[in-house]
Coordinates of N, CA, C and O and ligand atoms in Angstrom, one line a residue:
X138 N 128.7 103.3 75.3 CA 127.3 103.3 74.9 C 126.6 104.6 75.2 O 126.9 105.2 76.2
X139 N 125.6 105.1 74.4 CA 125.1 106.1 74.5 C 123.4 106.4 75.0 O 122.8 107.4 75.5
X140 N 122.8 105.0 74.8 CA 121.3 104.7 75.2 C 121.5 103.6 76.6 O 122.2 102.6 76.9
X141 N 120.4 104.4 77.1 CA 119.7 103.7 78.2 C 118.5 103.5 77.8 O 118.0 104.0 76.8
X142 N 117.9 102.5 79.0 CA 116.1 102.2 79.0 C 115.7 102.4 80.8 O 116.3 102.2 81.8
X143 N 114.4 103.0 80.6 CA 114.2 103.3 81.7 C 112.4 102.9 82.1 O 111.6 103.0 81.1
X144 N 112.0 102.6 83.4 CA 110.6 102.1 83.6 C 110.1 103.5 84.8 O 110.9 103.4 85.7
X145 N 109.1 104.6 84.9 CA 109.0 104.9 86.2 C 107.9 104.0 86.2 O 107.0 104.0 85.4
X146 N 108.1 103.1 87.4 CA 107.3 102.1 88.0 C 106.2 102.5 88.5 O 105.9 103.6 88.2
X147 N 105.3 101.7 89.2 CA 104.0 101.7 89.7 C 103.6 103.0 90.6 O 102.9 103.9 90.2
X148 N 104.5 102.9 91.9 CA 104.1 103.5 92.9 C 104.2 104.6 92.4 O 103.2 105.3 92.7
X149 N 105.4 105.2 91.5 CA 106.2 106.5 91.4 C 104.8 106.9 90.1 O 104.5 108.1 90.2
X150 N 104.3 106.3 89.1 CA 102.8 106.8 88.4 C 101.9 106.9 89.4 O 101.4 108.0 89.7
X151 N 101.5 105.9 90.0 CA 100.4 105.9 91.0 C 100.4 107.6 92.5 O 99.6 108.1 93.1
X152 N 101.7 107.7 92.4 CA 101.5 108.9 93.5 C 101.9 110.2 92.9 O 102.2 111.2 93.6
X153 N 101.9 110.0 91.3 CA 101.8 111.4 90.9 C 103.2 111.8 90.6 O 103.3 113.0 90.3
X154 N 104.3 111.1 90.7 CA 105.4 111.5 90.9 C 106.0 111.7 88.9 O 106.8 112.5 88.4
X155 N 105.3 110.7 88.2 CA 106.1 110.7 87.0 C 106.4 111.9 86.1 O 107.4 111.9 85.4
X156 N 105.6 113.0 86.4 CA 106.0 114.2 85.6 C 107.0 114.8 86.2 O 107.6 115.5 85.5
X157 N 107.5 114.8 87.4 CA 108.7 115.7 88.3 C 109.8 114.5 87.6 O 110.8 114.8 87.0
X158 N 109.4 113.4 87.8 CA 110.7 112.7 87.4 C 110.9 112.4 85.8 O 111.9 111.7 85.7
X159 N 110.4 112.5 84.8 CA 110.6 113.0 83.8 C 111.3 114.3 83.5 O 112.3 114.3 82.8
X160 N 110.7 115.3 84.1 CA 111.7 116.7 84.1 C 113.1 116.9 84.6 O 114.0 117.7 84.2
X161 N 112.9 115.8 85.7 CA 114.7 115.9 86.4 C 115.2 114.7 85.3 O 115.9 115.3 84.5
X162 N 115.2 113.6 85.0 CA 115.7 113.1 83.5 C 116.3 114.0 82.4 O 117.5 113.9 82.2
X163 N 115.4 114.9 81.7 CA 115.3 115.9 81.0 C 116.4 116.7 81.1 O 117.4 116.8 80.4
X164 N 115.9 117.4 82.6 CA 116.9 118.6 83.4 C 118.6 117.9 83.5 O 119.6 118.7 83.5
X165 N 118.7 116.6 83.5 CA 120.2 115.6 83.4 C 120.9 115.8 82.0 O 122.0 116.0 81.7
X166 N 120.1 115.8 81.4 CA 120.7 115.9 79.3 C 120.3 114.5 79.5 O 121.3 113.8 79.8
X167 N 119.4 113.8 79.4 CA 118.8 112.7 78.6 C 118.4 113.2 77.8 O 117.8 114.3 78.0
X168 N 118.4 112.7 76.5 CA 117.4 113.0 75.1 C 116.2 111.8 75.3 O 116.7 110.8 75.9
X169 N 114.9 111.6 74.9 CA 113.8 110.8 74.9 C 114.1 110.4 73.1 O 113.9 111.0 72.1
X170 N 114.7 109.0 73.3 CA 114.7 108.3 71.7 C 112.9 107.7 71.5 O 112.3 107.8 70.4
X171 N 112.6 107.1 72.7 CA 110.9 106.6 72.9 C 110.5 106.3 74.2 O 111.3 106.1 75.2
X172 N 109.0 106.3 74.2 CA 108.4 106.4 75.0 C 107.0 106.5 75.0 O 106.2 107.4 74.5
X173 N 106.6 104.9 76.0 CA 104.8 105.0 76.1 C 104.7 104.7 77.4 O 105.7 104.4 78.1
X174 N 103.5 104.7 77.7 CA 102.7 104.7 79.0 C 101.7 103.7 78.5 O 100.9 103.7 77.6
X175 N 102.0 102.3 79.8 CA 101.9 101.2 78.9 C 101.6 100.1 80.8 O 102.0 100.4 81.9
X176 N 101.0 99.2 80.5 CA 101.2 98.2 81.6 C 101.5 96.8 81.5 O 101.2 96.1 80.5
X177 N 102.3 96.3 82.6 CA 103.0 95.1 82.3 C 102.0 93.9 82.4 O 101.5 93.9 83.6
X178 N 101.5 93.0 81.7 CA 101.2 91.6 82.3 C 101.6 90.9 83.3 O 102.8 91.2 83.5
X179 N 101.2 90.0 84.2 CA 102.2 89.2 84.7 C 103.2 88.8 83.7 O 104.3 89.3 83.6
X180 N 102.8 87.7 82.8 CA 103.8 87.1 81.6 C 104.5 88.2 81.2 O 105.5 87.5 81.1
X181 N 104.8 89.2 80.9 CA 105.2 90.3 80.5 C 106.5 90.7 81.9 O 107.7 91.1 81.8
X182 N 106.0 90.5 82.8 CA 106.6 91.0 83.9 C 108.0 89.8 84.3 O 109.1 90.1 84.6
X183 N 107.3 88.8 84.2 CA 107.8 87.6 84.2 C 109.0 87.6 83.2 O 110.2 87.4 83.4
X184 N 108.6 87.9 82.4 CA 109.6 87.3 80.7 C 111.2 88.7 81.3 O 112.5 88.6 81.2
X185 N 110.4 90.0 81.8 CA 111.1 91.0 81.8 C 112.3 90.9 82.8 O 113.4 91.0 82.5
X186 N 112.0 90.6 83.8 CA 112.6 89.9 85.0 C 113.7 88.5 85.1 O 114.6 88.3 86.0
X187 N 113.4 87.8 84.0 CA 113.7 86.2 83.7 C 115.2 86.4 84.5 O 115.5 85.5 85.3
X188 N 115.9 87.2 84.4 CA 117.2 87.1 85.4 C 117.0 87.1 86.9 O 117.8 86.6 87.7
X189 N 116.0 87.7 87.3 CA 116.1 87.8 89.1 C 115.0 86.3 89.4 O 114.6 86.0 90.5
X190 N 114.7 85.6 88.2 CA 114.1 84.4 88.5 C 114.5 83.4 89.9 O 113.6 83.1 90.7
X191 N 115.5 83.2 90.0 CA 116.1 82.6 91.2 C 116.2 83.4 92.6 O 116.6 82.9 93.6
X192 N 115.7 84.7 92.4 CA 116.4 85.4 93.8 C 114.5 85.3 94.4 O 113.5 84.9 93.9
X193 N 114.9 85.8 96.0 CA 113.8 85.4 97.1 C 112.6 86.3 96.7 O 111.5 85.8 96.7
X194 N 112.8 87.7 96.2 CA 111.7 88.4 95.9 C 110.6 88.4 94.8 O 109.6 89.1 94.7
X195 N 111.5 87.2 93.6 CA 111.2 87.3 92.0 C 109.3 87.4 91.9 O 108.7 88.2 91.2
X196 N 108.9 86.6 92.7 CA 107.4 86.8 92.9 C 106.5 88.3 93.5 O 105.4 88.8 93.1
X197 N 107.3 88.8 94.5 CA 106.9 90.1 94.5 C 107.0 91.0 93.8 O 106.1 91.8 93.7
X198 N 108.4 91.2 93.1 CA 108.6 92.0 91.9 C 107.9 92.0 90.6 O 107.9 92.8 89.6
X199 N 107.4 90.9 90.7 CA 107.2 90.4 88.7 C 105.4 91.0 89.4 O 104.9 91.9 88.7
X200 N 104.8 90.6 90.7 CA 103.5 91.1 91.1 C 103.3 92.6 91.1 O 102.3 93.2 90.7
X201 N 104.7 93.1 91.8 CA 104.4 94.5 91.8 C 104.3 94.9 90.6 O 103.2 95.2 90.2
X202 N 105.2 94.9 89.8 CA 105.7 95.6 88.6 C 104.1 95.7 87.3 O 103.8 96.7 86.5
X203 N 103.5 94.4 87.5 CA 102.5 94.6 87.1 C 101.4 95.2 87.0 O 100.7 95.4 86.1
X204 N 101.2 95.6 88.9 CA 100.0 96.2 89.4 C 99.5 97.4 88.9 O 98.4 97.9 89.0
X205 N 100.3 97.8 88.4 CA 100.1 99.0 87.4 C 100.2 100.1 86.2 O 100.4 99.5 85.2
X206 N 100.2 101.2 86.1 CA 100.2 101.7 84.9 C 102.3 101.7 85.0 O 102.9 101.5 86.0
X207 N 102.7 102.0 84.0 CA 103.8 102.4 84.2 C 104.7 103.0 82.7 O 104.8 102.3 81.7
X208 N 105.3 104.2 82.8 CA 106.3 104.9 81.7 C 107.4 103.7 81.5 O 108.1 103.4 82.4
X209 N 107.6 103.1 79.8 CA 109.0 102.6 79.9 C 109.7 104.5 78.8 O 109.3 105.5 78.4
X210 N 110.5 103.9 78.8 CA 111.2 105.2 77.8 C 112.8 104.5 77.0 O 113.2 103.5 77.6
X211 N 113.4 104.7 76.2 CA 114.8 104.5 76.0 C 115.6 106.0 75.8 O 115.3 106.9 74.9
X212 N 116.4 106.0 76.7 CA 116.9 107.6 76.6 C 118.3 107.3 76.2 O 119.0 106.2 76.3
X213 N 118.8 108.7 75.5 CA 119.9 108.8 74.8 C 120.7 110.0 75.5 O 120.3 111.1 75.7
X214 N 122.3 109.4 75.8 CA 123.3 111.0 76.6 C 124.5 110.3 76.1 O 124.4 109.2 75.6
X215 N 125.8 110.8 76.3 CA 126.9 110.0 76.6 C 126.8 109.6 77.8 O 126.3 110.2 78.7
X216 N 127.4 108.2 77.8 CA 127.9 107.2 79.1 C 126.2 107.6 79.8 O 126.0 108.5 80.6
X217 N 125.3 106.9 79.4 CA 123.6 106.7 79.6 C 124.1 105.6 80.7 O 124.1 106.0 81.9
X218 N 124.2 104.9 80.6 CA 123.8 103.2 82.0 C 124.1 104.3 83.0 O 123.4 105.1 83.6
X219 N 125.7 104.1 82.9 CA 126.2 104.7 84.3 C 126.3 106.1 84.8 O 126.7 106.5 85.9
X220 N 125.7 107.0 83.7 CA 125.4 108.3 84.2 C 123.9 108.4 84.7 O 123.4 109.3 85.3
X221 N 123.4 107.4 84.4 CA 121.5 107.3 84.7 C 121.2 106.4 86.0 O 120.4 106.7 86.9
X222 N 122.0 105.4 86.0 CA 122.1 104.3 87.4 C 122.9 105.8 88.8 O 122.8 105.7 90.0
X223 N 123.5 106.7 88.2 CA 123.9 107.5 89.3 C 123.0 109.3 89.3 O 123.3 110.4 89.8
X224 N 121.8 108.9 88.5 CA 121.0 109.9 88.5 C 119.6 108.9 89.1 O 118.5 109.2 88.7
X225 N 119.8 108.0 89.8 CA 118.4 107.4 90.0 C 118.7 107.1 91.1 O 117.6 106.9 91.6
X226 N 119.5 106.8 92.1 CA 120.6 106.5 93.3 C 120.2 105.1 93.5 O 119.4 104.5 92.8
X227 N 120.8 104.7 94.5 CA 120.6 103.1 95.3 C 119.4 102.5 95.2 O 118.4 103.1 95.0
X228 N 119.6 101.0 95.2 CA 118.5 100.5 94.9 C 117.2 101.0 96.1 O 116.1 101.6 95.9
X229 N 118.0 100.7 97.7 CA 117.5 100.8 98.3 C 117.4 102.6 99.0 O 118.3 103.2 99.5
X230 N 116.2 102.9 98.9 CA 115.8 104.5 98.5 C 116.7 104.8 100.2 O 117.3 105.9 100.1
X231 N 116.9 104.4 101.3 CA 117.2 104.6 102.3 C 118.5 104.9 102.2 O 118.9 105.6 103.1
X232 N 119.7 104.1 100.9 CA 120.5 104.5 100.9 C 121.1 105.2 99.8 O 122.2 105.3 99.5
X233 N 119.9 105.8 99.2 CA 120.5 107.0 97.8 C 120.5 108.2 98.1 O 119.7 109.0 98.7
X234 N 121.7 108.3 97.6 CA 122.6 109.9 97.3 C 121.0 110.7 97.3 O 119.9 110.4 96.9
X235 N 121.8 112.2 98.3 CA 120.3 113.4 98.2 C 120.1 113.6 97.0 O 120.9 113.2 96.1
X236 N 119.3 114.2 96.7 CA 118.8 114.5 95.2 C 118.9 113.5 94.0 O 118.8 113.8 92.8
X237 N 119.0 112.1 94.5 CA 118.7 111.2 93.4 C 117.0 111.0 93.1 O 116.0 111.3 93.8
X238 N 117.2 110.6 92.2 CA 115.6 109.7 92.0 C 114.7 109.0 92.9 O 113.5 109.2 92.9
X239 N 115.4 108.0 93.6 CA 114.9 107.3 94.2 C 115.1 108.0 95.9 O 114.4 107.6 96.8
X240 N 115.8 108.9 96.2 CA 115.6 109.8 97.6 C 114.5 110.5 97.7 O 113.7 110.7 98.7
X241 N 114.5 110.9 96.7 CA 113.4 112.0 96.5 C 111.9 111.6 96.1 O 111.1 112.5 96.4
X242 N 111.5 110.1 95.4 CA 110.5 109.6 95.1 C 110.4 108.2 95.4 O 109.7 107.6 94.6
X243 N 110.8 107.5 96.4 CA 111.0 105.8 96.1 C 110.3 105.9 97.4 O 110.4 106.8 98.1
X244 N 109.4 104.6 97.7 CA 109.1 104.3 99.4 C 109.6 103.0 99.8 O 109.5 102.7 101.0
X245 N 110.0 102.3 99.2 CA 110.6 101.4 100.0 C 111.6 100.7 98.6 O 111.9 101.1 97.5
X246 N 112.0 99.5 99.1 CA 113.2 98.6 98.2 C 112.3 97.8 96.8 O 112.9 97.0 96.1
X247 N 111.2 98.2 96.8 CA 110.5 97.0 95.8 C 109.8 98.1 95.4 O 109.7 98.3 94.1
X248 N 109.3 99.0 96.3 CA 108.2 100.2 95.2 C 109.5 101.5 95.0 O 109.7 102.5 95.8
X249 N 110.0 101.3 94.2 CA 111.1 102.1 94.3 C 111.3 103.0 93.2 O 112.4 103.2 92.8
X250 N 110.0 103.7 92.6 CA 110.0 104.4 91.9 C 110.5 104.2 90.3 O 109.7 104.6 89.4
X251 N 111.4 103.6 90.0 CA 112.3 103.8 88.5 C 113.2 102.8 88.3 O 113.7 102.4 89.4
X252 N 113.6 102.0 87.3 CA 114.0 101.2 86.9 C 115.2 101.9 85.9 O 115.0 102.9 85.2
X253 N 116.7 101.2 86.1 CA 117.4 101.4 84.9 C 118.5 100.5 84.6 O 119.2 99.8 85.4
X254 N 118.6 100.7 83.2 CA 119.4 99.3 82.9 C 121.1 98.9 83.7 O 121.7 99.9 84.2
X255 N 121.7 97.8 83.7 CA 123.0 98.1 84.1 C 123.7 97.5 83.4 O 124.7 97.0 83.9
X256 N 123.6 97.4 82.0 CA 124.7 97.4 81.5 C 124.0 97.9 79.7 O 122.9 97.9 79.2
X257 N 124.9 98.2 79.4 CA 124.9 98.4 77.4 C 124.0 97.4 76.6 O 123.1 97.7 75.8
X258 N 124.4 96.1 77.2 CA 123.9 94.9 76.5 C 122.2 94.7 77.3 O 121.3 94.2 76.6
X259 N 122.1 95.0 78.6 CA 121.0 94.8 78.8 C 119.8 96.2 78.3 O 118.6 96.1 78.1
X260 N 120.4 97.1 78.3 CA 119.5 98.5 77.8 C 119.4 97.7 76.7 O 118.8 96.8 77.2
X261 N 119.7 97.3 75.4 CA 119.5 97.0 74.3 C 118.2 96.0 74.4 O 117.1 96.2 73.9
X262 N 118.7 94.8 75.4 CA 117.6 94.0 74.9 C 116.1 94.5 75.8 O 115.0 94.1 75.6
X263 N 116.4 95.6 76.9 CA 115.1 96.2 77.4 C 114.5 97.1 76.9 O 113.5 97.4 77.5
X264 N 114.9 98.0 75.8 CA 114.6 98.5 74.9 C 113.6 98.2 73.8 O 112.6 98.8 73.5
X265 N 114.2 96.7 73.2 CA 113.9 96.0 72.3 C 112.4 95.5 72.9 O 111.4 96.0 72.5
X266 N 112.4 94.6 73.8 CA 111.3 94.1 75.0 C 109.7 95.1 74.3 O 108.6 94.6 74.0
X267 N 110.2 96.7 74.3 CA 109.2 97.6 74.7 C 109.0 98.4 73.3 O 107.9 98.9 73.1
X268 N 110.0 98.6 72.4 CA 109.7 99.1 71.2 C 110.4 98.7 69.9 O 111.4 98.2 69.7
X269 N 109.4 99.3 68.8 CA 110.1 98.8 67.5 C 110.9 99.6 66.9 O 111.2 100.8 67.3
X270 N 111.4 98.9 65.8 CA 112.2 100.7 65.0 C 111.6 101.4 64.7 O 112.2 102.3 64.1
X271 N 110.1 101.5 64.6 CA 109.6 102.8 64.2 C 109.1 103.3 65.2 O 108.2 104.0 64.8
X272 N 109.3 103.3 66.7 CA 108.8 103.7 67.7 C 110.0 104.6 68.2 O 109.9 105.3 69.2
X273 N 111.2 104.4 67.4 CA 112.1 105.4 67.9 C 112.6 106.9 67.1 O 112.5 107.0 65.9
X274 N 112.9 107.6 67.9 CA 112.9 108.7 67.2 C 114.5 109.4 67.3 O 114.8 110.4 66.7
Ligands
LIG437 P1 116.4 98.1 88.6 O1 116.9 99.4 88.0 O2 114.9 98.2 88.9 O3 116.8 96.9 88.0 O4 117.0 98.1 90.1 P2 118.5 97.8 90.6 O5 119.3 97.4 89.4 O6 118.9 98.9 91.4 O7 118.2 96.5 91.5 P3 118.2 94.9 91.1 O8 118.3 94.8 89.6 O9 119.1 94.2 92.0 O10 116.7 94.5 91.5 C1 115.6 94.8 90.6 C2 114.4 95.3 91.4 O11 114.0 94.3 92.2 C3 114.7 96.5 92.3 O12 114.6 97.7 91.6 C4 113.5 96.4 93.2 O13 112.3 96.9 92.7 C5 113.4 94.9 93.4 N1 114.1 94.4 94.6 C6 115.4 94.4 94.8 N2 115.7 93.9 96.0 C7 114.5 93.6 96.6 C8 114.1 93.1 97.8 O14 114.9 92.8 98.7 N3 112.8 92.9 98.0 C9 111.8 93.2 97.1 N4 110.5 93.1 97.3 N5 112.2 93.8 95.9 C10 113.5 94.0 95.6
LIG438 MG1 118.7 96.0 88.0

């Protein structure tokens, strides 16, 4: 697969960080297929999440994720999931590789800067979630 989908989350707009981490994206060979600056609803947040429904944090995540402004994008490279899940590092910023995304911009395991898809099938349908076919370029 060649497209990914990507969110910089709350904290990482909120502390000014989204333009350094758009450029290190960029500076990777992602191509930008689309992209708005856009905020989640709860319901919105909720529907986006519907898999981590069952796990202990689903309420803090679906709360965070909404509290604010936030970049989605769908970016295009060869091998996108897994070359972008290893340009964004560990979930937990404490344990990502130096010069990832989330080393460099994340503060903790929930405000953690950037979202990206993990698999083919799910970039498609988080893609879909966020834009139309005429929103892609
Ligand atoms: P995404 O790219 O955002 O999907 O992250 P991921 O694939 O590295 O992690 P995962 O899908 O397992 O979890 C989704 C998101 O839930 C994470 O990015 C965090 O924002 C949040 N999250 C994961 N674990 C925890 C946790 O233990 N506590 C809280 N509050 N949030 C968590
Ligand atoms: Mg995930």
């Amino acid at each position: 697969g060649n497209r990914t989908f990507t969110m910089i989350k709350p904290d990482a707009v909120g502390n000014g960080h989204a333009g350094k981490i758009l450029d290190q994206i960029l500076e990777a060979g992602f191509r930008v297929v689309a992209l708005k600056y856009t905020q989640l609803t709860d319901a919105d947040a909720k529907a986006f999440y519907a898999v981590h429904k069952e796990r202990p944090f689903y309420g803090e995540l679906v709360e965070y994720m909404s509290s604010g402004p936030i970049y989605a994008a769908i970016l295009e490279k060869d091998n996108a999931v897994a070359d972008f899940r290893t340009l964004i590092g560990a979930t937990n910023p404490a344990e990502a590789a130096e010069g990832t995304i989330r080393q460099r911009f994340a503060e903790s395991i929930a405000a953690n800067a950037i979202h990206g898809s993990d698999s083919d099938e799910n970039a498609a349908i988080e893609g879909n979630f966020f834009f139309s076919e005429r929103e892609r370029h």
